[in-house]
Coordinates of C-alpha atoms in Angstrom, one line a residue:
M1 CA 163.9 65.6 58.7
D2 CA 161.1 68.1 58.1
H3 CA 158.8 66.3 55.7
E4 CA 156.5 69.3 55.6
G5 CA 158.9 71.0 53.2
C6 CA 159.0 74.8 52.9
S7 CA 155.8 76.7 52.4
S8 CA 154.1 74.3 50.0
G9 CA 151.5 73.4 52.6
G10 CA 149.8 76.8 52.0
M11 CA 147.5 77.7 49.1
S12 CA 149.6 80.5 47.7
A13 CA 153.1 81.2 46.5
P14 CA 154.8 77.9 47.6
T15 CA 158.4 77.2 46.9
T16 CA 158.4 75.3 43.6
Y17 CA 160.7 73.1 41.6
T18 CA 158.4 72.7 38.6
F19 CA 161.3 73.2 36.2
A20 CA 163.0 70.0 37.6
F21 CA 160.0 67.6 37.2
N22 CA 160.9 64.7 34.9
D23 CA 164.1 66.5 33.8
S24 CA 167.2 64.2 33.8
N25 CA 169.4 67.2 34.4
F26 CA 168.0 67.7 37.9
S27 CA 167.2 64.1 38.8
D28 CA 169.2 61.3 40.3
R29 CA 166.7 58.5 40.0
V30 CA 164.3 57.0 37.5
L31 CA 160.8 56.0 38.8
R32 CA 159.2 53.3 36.7
I33 CA 155.4 53.2 37.1
E34 CA 153.7 49.9 36.0
V35 CA 150.0 50.0 35.6
V36 CA 148.5 46.6 36.2
A37 CA 145.1 45.1 35.6
V38 CA 143.0 44.1 38.6
S39 CA 139.5 42.7 38.9
E40 CA 136.6 45.1 38.9
K41 CA 135.6 44.3 42.5
N42 CA 139.1 45.3 43.6
D43 CA 139.4 48.4 41.5
A44 CA 137.0 50.4 43.7
G45 CA 139.3 52.9 45.2
S46 CA 138.5 55.9 43.0
A47 CA 135.9 58.5 44.0
S48 CA 134.0 57.9 40.7
S49 CA 133.5 54.2 41.4
R50 CA 132.3 55.0 44.9
Q51 CA 129.8 57.5 43.4
K52 CA 128.4 54.8 41.1
K53 CA 128.0 52.3 43.9
R54 CA 126.2 54.9 46.1
R55 CA 123.8 55.8 43.3
R56 CA 122.9 52.1 42.9
A57 CA 122.5 51.7 46.6
H58 CA 120.3 54.8 46.8
R59 CA 118.0 53.5 44.1
H60 CA 117.7 50.3 46.1
S61 CA 117.0 52.2 49.3
E62 CA 114.0 54.0 47.7
A63 CA 111.9 51.0 48.8
V64 CA 111.6 52.5 52.3
V65 CA 108.2 51.5 53.6
E66 CA 105.4 53.9 54.2
G67 CA 104.9 54.7 57.9
V68 CA 108.5 55.4 58.8
S69 CA 107.7 59.1 58.7
K70 CA 105.1 58.5 61.4
L71 CA 107.9 57.8 63.8
L72 CA 109.3 61.3 63.4
G73 CA 106.6 63.7 62.5
G74 CA 104.2 63.3 65.5
P75 CA 100.8 64.9 65.2
V76 CA 99.8 68.3 64.0
E77 CA 100.4 70.8 66.8
A78 CA 97.6 71.0 69.2
Q79 CA 95.5 74.1 68.7
L80 CA 93.7 75.2 71.8
G81 CA 90.5 77.0 70.9
E82 CA 89.0 79.9 72.8
G83 CA 86.5 78.4 75.3
Q84 CA 83.8 80.4 77.0
E85 CA 85.1 79.7 80.5
E86 CA 88.4 81.0 82.0
Q87 CA 89.7 77.5 82.7
V88 CA 88.4 75.3 80.0
M89 CA 89.8 75.3 76.5
Y90 CA 89.0 72.9 73.8
V91 CA 91.7 71.2 71.8
G92 CA 91.6 70.2 68.1
E93 CA 92.5 66.9 66.7
D94 CA 95.9 65.3 67.6
V95 CA 96.1 67.4 70.7
A96 CA 99.4 65.9 72.0
P97 CA 102.5 64.0 70.9
Q98 CA 101.4 60.5 70.0
E99 CA 103.7 57.6 70.9
A100 CA 104.9 55.9 67.8
D101 CA 104.3 52.2 68.0
E102 CA 107.4 50.7 66.5
E103 CA 105.9 47.2 66.6
A104 CA 103.2 48.3 64.2
V105 CA 105.6 49.5 61.5
A106 CA 106.6 46.9 59.0
M107 CA 110.1 47.4 57.8
I108 CA 111.6 46.1 54.6
E109 CA 114.7 44.3 55.8
E110 CA 116.8 43.9 52.7
P111 CA 120.6 44.2 52.6
H112 CA 121.6 47.2 50.6
G113 CA 124.1 49.1 52.7
V114 CA 126.7 51.1 50.8
N115 CA 130.1 49.6 51.6
S116 CA 133.0 51.7 50.3
M117 CA 135.9 49.7 49.2
F118 CA 139.4 50.9 49.1
S119 CA 141.4 47.8 48.4
A120 CA 143.1 49.4 45.5
L121 CA 144.9 51.7 47.9
G122 CA 145.2 48.9 50.5
D123 CA 146.7 49.3 53.9
S124 CA 150.3 49.4 52.7
A125 CA 150.7 53.1 53.1
G126 CA 153.6 53.6 55.4
D127 CA 154.3 49.9 55.7
D128 CA 158.0 49.4 56.0
G129 CA 157.8 46.2 54.0
G130 CA 156.3 48.1 51.1
A131 CA 158.7 50.9 51.3
S132 CA 161.8 48.9 51.5
S133 CA 161.0 46.7 48.5
G134 CA 161.0 49.5 46.0
T135 CA 158.1 47.8 44.2
W136 CA 154.5 47.9 45.3
N137 CA 153.3 44.4 44.5
M138 CA 149.8 43.8 43.2
D139 CA 148.0 40.4 43.2
T140 CA 148.4 40.1 39.4
S141 CA 151.1 39.8 36.8
V142 CA 149.3 41.5 34.0
V143 CA 151.1 44.8 33.3
L144 CA 149.0 47.0 31.0
R145 CA 151.6 49.7 30.4
S146 CA 154.5 51.4 32.0
K147 CA 156.2 54.8 32.0
T148 CA 159.4 56.2 33.4
I149 CA 159.8 59.5 35.1
H150 CA 163.1 61.2 36.1
I151 CA 162.8 62.2 39.8
S152 CA 164.9 63.9 42.5
S153 CA 165.2 61.6 45.5
A154 CA 165.9 64.7 47.7
I155 CA 162.7 66.5 46.7
L156 CA 160.5 63.4 47.1
A157 CA 162.2 62.4 50.4
A158 CA 161.7 65.9 51.8
K159 CA 157.9 65.8 51.1
S160 CA 157.2 62.1 51.8
P161 CA 158.3 59.8 54.6
Y162 CA 157.4 57.0 52.3
F163 CA 160.0 58.0 49.7
Y164 CA 162.5 59.0 52.4
K165 CA 162.5 55.4 53.7
L166 CA 162.6 54.0 50.2
F167 CA 165.7 56.0 49.3
S168 CA 167.6 55.9 52.6
N169 CA 167.0 52.6 54.3
G170 CA 170.2 51.0 53.1
M171 CA 168.5 48.2 51.3
R172 CA 169.5 47.0 47.9
E173 CA 166.7 49.0 46.2
S174 CA 167.9 52.2 47.8
E175 CA 171.2 51.9 46.1
Q176 CA 169.7 51.3 42.7
R177 CA 169.0 54.2 40.3
D178 CA 165.7 52.7 39.1
V179 CA 162.7 52.3 41.4
T180 CA 159.4 50.6 40.4
L181 CA 155.9 51.3 41.7
R182 CA 153.0 49.1 40.6
I183 CA 149.6 50.8 40.7
T184 CA 146.1 50.3 39.3
Q185 CA 144.6 52.2 36.5
A186 CA 142.5 54.2 39.0
E187 CA 145.7 55.4 40.7
E188 CA 147.6 56.5 37.7
S189 CA 146.3 60.0 37.2
P190 CA 146.2 60.8 41.0
L191 CA 149.8 59.5 41.4
M192 CA 151.1 61.7 38.5
D193 CA 149.3 64.7 40.0
L194 CA 150.8 63.9 43.4
L195 CA 154.3 63.7 42.0
Q196 CA 153.9 67.0 40.2
F197 CA 152.6 68.5 43.5
M198 CA 155.8 67.6 45.3
Y199 CA 157.6 69.7 42.7
S200 CA 155.1 72.6 42.2
G201 CA 152.9 72.8 45.3
R202 CA 149.8 72.6 43.0
V203 CA 147.5 69.9 41.8
Q204 CA 145.8 69.7 38.4
A205 CA 142.6 68.0 39.6
N206 CA 139.7 70.4 39.8
T207 CA 136.6 68.4 40.6
P208 CA 135.6 66.9 44.0
A209 CA 136.1 63.3 42.8
T210 CA 139.5 63.9 41.2
V211 CA 140.9 66.0 44.0
L212 CA 139.7 63.3 46.5
D213 CA 141.6 60.7 44.5
V214 CA 144.8 62.8 44.8
L215 CA 144.1 63.2 48.5
M216 CA 143.9 59.4 48.9
A217 CA 147.2 59.0 46.9
A218 CA 148.8 61.6 49.2
D219 CA 147.7 59.6 52.2
K220 CA 149.1 56.4 50.8
Y221 CA 152.5 58.0 50.0
E222 CA 152.4 60.1 53.2
V223 CA 152.5 63.5 51.6
A224 CA 151.0 65.6 54.4
T225 CA 151.3 68.9 52.6
C226 CA 149.3 67.5 49.7
M227 CA 146.6 66.1 52.0
R228 CA 146.2 69.5 53.6
Y229 CA 146.2 71.3 50.2
C230 CA 143.5 68.9 48.8
S231 CA 141.5 69.1 51.9
R232 CA 141.4 72.9 51.6
L233 CA 140.5 72.7 47.9
L234 CA 137.6 70.4 48.6
K235 CA 136.3 72.5 51.6
N236 CA 136.2 75.5 49.3
M237 CA 134.3 73.8 46.6
P238 CA 130.5 73.8 46.6
M239 CA 129.3 70.9 48.9
T240 CA 126.7 68.4 47.9
S241 CA 125.2 65.5 49.7
E242 CA 127.1 63.1 47.5
S243 CA 130.4 64.8 47.9
A244 CA 129.9 65.1 51.7
L245 CA 129.3 61.4 51.9
L246 CA 132.4 60.7 49.8
Y247 CA 134.5 62.7 52.3
L248 CA 133.0 60.9 55.3
E249 CA 133.4 57.4 53.8
L250 CA 137.2 57.8 53.3
P251 CA 139.4 55.2 55.0
S252 CA 139.9 55.8 58.7
S253 CA 143.6 56.6 58.2
I254 CA 142.5 59.6 56.2
I255 CA 139.5 60.7 58.2
L256 CA 141.6 60.7 61.4
A257 CA 144.4 62.8 59.8
E258 CA 144.6 66.3 61.2
A259 CA 144.9 67.8 57.8
V260 CA 141.5 66.4 56.8
Q261 CA 139.6 67.2 59.9
P262 CA 138.3 70.6 58.6
L263 CA 136.9 68.9 55.5
T264 CA 135.2 66.1 57.4
D265 CA 133.8 68.6 59.9
A266 CA 132.4 70.7 57.1
A267 CA 130.9 67.6 55.5
R268 CA 129.1 66.6 58.8
T269 CA 127.8 70.1 59.2
Y270 CA 126.5 70.2 55.7
L271 CA 124.6 66.9 56.0
A272 CA 123.3 67.9 59.5
N273 CA 121.9 71.2 58.0
C274 CA 120.7 69.5 54.8
Y275 CA 118.6 66.9 56.7
R276 CA 117.8 68.9 59.8
D277 CA 114.1 68.2 59.3
I278 CA 114.1 64.4 59.1
T279 CA 110.4 64.2 58.6
R280 CA 110.6 66.2 55.4
F281 CA 113.4 64.1 54.0
I282 CA 112.6 60.7 55.5
D283 CA 113.2 58.7 52.3
D284 CA 116.6 60.4 51.7
V285 CA 117.7 60.0 55.3
M286 CA 116.7 56.4 55.4
G287 CA 118.9 55.8 52.3
L288 CA 122.0 57.4 53.8
P289 CA 124.9 55.2 54.6
L290 CA 126.2 54.9 58.2
A291 CA 128.5 57.8 58.0
G292 CA 125.7 60.1 56.8
V293 CA 123.3 59.0 59.5
E294 CA 125.9 59.6 62.2
A295 CA 126.4 63.2 60.9
V296 CA 122.6 63.8 61.0
L297 CA 121.9 62.2 64.4
A298 CA 124.8 64.0 66.1
S299 CA 123.2 67.5 65.4
D300 CA 121.8 69.6 68.3
D301 CA 119.5 71.2 65.8
L302 CA 117.7 68.1 64.6
Q303 CA 114.0 68.9 64.2
V304 CA 112.2 66.0 65.7
A305 CA 109.2 65.6 67.9
S306 CA 111.2 64.1 70.8
E307 CA 114.3 62.0 71.5
D308 CA 111.9 59.0 71.3
S309 CA 111.7 59.7 67.6
V310 CA 115.5 59.7 67.2
Y311 CA 115.6 56.3 68.9
D312 CA 112.8 54.9 66.7
F313 CA 114.5 56.2 63.6
A314 CA 117.9 54.7 64.5
V315 CA 116.4 51.3 65.2
H316 CA 114.4 51.2 62.0
W317 CA 117.3 52.5 59.9
A318 CA 119.5 49.7 61.4
R319 CA 116.9 47.1 60.6
H320 CA 116.6 48.4 57.1
H321 CA 120.4 48.4 56.4
Y322 CA 121.5 45.5 58.6
P323 CA 118.9 42.7 58.4
K324 CA 121.3 40.3 60.3
L325 CA 120.8 40.7 64.0
E326 CA 124.5 40.3 64.9
E327 CA 125.6 43.0 62.4
R328 CA 122.7 45.3 63.5
R329 CA 123.7 45.0 67.2
E330 CA 127.3 45.8 66.4
V331 CA 126.3 49.0 64.5
L332 CA 123.8 50.1 67.1
G333 CA 126.0 49.3 70.0
S334 CA 129.3 50.7 68.8
R335 CA 128.2 53.6 66.5
L336 CA 124.7 54.8 66.8
V337 CA 124.0 54.3 70.5
W338 CA 126.2 57.3 71.4
L339 CA 124.2 59.6 69.2
I340 CA 120.8 58.7 70.9
R341 CA 120.3 60.9 73.9
F342 CA 118.7 58.4 76.2
P343 CA 118.4 60.7 79.2
M344 CA 116.1 62.9 77.1
M345 CA 113.7 60.0 76.2
S346 CA 110.4 59.4 78.0
S347 CA 110.2 56.8 80.7
R348 CA 107.7 54.9 78.7
K349 CA 110.1 54.6 75.8
L350 CA 113.0 53.6 78.1
R351 CA 111.0 50.7 79.3
K352 CA 110.7 49.5 75.6
V353 CA 114.5 49.8 75.2
L354 CA 114.9 47.1 77.9
T355 CA 112.9 44.7 75.8
C356 CA 114.3 45.6 72.4
T357 CA 116.3 42.7 71.0
D358 CA 118.3 45.0 68.7
F359 CA 120.5 45.9 71.6
E360 CA 122.5 43.6 73.8
H361 CA 120.6 43.3 77.1
E362 CA 123.5 44.4 79.2
L363 CA 124.1 47.5 77.2
A364 CA 120.4 48.4 77.1
S365 CA 120.2 48.0 80.9
K366 CA 123.2 50.3 81.4
L367 CA 121.8 53.0 79.1
V368 CA 118.4 53.0 80.7
L369 CA 119.8 53.0 84.2
E370 CA 122.1 55.9 83.3
A371 CA 119.1 57.8 81.9
L372 CA 116.9 57.2 84.9
F373 CA 119.7 58.4 87.3
F374 CA 120.0 61.6 85.2
K375 CA 116.3 62.2 85.4
A376 CA 116.4 61.9 89.2
E377 CA 119.0 64.6 89.5
P378 CA 118.0 68.1 90.4
S379 CA 118.0 70.7 87.6
H380 CA 121.3 72.3 88.5
R381 CA 123.0 69.0 88.6
Q382 CA 121.6 68.1 85.2
R383 CA 122.9 71.3 83.7
Q384 CA 126.3 70.6 85.2
L385 CA 126.4 67.1 83.7
A386 CA 125.4 68.6 80.3
M387 CA 128.3 71.0 80.5
E388 CA 130.8 68.3 81.5
E389 CA 129.8 65.8 78.8
T390 CA 131.1 67.3 75.6
M391 CA 131.9 64.4 73.4
H392 CA 128.5 62.9 72.7
K393 CA 126.1 65.5 74.3
R394 CA 123.9 62.8 75.7
Y395 CA 122.6 65.2 78.4
C396 CA 121.8 68.1 76.0
E397 CA 118.4 68.7 74.6
R398 CA 117.8 69.2 70.9
A399 CA 115.4 71.5 69.2
Y400 CA 112.5 69.2 70.1
K401 CA 109.0 69.9 68.9
Y402 CA 107.8 68.7 72.2
R403 CA 109.6 69.6 75.4
P404 CA 111.0 66.9 77.7
V405 CA 109.5 66.7 81.2
K406 CA 110.5 65.0 84.4
V407 CA 107.8 62.8 85.8
V408 CA 107.8 61.4 89.3
D409 CA 105.3 58.5 89.6
F410 CA 103.9 57.4 93.0
D411 CA 103.1 53.9 94.0
T412 CA 99.6 54.3 92.7
S413 CA 99.2 54.6 89.0
S414 CA 96.9 57.6 89.3
Q415 CA 99.1 60.2 90.9
C416 CA 102.3 62.0 89.7
L417 CA 104.4 65.1 89.7
V418 CA 105.4 66.6 86.4
Y419 CA 108.3 69.1 86.2
L420 CA 108.7 71.5 83.2
D421 CA 111.6 73.9 82.9
L422 CA 111.6 76.7 80.3
K423 CA 114.5 78.9 79.5
L424 CA 114.1 82.7 79.3
D425 CA 114.9 82.7 75.6
E426 CA 112.2 80.0 75.0
C427 CA 109.6 82.1 76.8
R428 CA 110.6 85.2 74.9
A429 CA 110.1 83.2 71.7
L430 CA 106.5 82.6 72.6
Y431 CA 105.6 86.2 72.2
P432 CA 103.1 87.4 70.8
Q433 CA 101.0 84.2 70.5
G434 CA 103.2 81.2 70.6
R435 CA 102.9 78.0 72.5
V436 CA 105.1 75.0 73.4
Y437 CA 104.0 71.5 74.1
T438 CA 105.6 68.8 76.3
Q439 CA 106.2 65.2 75.5
A440 CA 103.3 63.0 76.5
F441 CA 103.3 61.4 80.0
H442 CA 101.1 58.5 81.0
L443 CA 98.9 57.9 84.1
G444 CA 96.0 55.5 84.5
G445 CA 96.7 54.1 81.0
Q446 CA 96.0 57.5 79.4
G447 CA 98.4 60.1 77.9
F448 CA 98.5 63.7 79.0
F449 CA 100.6 66.7 78.2
L450 CA 101.3 70.3 79.4
S451 CA 101.3 73.3 77.2
A452 CA 102.7 76.8 77.9
H453 CA 101.2 79.8 76.1
C454 CA 101.6 83.5 75.5
N455 CA 98.0 84.6 75.2
L456 CA 95.5 87.4 76.1
D457 CA 94.1 87.5 79.5
Q458 CA 90.4 86.7 80.0
Q459 CA 89.3 90.3 79.3
G460 CA 91.6 90.5 76.2
Q461 CA 93.5 93.5 77.5
Y462 CA 97.1 92.3 77.7
K463 CA 99.4 89.4 77.0
C464 CA 100.3 87.0 79.8
F465 CA 101.7 83.5 80.5
G466 CA 99.3 80.6 80.5
L467 CA 99.7 76.9 81.5
F468 CA 97.4 74.1 80.5
L469 CA 96.9 70.4 81.0
G470 CA 95.6 68.4 78.1
M471 CA 94.6 64.8 77.5
Q472 CA 95.5 62.9 74.3
E473 CA 92.8 62.0 71.8
K474 CA 92.2 58.3 72.6
G475 CA 88.7 56.9 72.7
S476 CA 85.9 58.2 74.9
V477 CA 87.2 57.3 78.3
S478 CA 86.7 60.0 80.9
F479 CA 89.0 60.9 83.9
A480 CA 88.4 63.1 86.9
V481 CA 91.6 65.0 87.5
D482 CA 92.6 67.0 90.6
Y483 CA 95.4 69.3 89.5
E484 CA 97.7 71.9 91.0
F485 CA 100.1 74.2 89.1
A486 CA 103.1 75.6 91.0
A487 CA 106.3 77.5 90.3
R488 CA 109.5 78.3 92.0
M489 CA 109.7 81.9 93.1
K490 CA 111.7 84.4 95.1
P491 CA 113.0 84.6 97.7
T492 CA 113.2 81.0 98.9
W493 CA 112.8 79.5 95.4
E494 CA 110.5 76.9 96.8
F495 CA 107.6 75.7 94.7
T496 CA 104.6 77.9 95.4
P497 CA 101.1 76.9 94.3
K498 CA 99.7 79.2 91.8
S499 CA 96.4 77.6 90.9
K500 CA 94.4 74.4 91.4
G501 CA 91.1 72.8 90.5
S502 CA 89.3 69.7 89.3
Y503 CA 88.1 68.7 85.9
V504 CA 86.6 65.8 84.2
F505 CA 88.6 65.0 81.0
T506 CA 87.5 63.4 77.8
G507 CA 89.7 63.1 74.8
G508 CA 90.6 66.4 73.2
K509 CA 90.1 68.7 76.1
A510 CA 92.5 70.8 78.1
V511 CA 92.2 72.8 81.3
G512 CA 94.4 75.5 82.7
Y513 CA 94.9 79.2 83.3
R514 CA 95.4 82.0 80.8
N515 CA 97.3 84.1 83.4
L516 CA 99.0 81.7 85.7
F517 CA 101.1 84.4 87.5
G518 CA 98.5 87.2 87.5
M519 CA 100.8 89.6 85.7
Q520 CA 101.4 91.1 82.3
W521 CA 103.9 89.4 79.9
Q522 CA 106.4 92.2 80.1
D523 CA 106.6 91.9 83.9
F524 CA 106.8 88.1 83.7
I525 CA 110.0 88.1 81.5
A526 CA 111.5 91.4 82.8
E527 CA 114.8 91.5 84.6
G528 CA 114.2 90.9 88.2
S529 CA 111.2 88.7 87.6
P530 CA 110.4 86.6 90.7
Y531 CA 110.0 83.5 88.6
F532 CA 113.3 83.2 86.7
R533 CA 116.2 81.6 88.5
N534 CA 119.4 81.5 86.4
N535 CA 117.2 82.5 83.4
I536 CA 114.9 79.4 83.9
V537 CA 111.3 79.2 85.1
H538 CA 110.6 76.0 87.0
L539 CA 107.0 74.7 86.7
R540 CA 105.3 71.8 88.5
A541 CA 102.0 70.1 88.0
E542 CA 100.7 67.8 90.7
L543 CA 98.1 65.4 89.2
T544 CA 95.7 63.0 90.8
I545 CA 93.6 61.0 88.4
K546 CA 90.8 58.6 88.9
K547 CA 88.3 57.1 86.6
S548 CA 85.1 59.2 86.4
P549 CA 81.9 57.3 87.4
S550 CA 80.4 58.6 84.2
G551 CA 83.2 56.9 82.2

């Protein structure tokens, strides 16, 4: 039987039988609806009750401690001042992305997660036992009121497999003219709206909360056309953070339904856009329930300093909402871990993952090993893996404030190779005076970073591409650095040295070249440029660091 009915799944001009609703002349059955009393803790199925619970939980979560925002914001962008020499440029305060020290952040670990309860609807939808009995039994005997409605078994059975089984399974109830349903007070209005929908193809509910209640009733009684109708109604209504969370916290049976997918996708997109800048809305994001955090962390457009910040946030959010270690490990390991892009994290942070007790050790080892293998792959292989992995996007970069780099350390702690890839579009976005900074990398116990610039040449005549090496602002320690900048170029696409030198660093200084390629900006980014391969310029810095005698 086609339980989709005629055209009632659409939003306009459905085939209607409104005239027959609750009319004994066009009905062959009597539906008796008994409204029963249940305890407050069990009567939590309606959207309004879930909204109240969320508001209470949000007020509780406003106790997020100070300092969490430090995990995400990073420092003020480094501002390279104009030095008198061609190579040396001075850097203002907070010259590079500072590593957030999660051990230094004290978290309030109080249980206040928002747990949506849907016991009033139960798991009985589609249950053969419930359908065959003709009465939906509640764990109570107190009937507050009852009403009778004349129904057409043919119309209800055509719209709902639930009623089709109820009226055609050959059981004693299917031969009786009267059928009884027991429901809670919260279900009464949605059920009546649902029954009318099966006749008219329309619902009377007109607010997100009431339409959502009808959608849940439609799921329970398996009216797919009504689920689709309500989903479209909700999607077309103005979205808010509260309504988006309501949609994402629906029971799994509803969220996984094909008819509801457009709605939940729209809710995730809304939350991702709303909280794109986590730093700006840190208190709000820390107060989100799990479904909301998942929507935010899944976004490619998340504005964070680096993937290290995403990891720190996820761990601290889990500690805040799940103070019990066992529960926290379950949430992190089964839900949030797939949204953290470990291959994009720094090697320094990956080492901390191995010792983090919030993850099962076996899982942490697997994630770190996978990330390190990815970092060791050549660039073309990394791009291929990113294209092949479409579900969780673990190998895709976000809109990071600081660009990821690949660092190859040698046996000594004072030498390394640093690889930085920039897309053509990223380079174009630097014009006329932009700059992009990399994540910090560490050698000799000190943090360094690279920065690419669109700036004037030394004579101030034209724009050109510059590359600089900076040291983080940490104490007064000095390092003597031998450096060499290289880039892949035609025709062999091998790394070709472009500049090299030596410099004694102290905190806050940077060294580099205003015009790394010795050409104007337009020639650098022009079609046929000798430095872009598949629209990517590949840069390399070879660094040898040793402590200065003066340090």
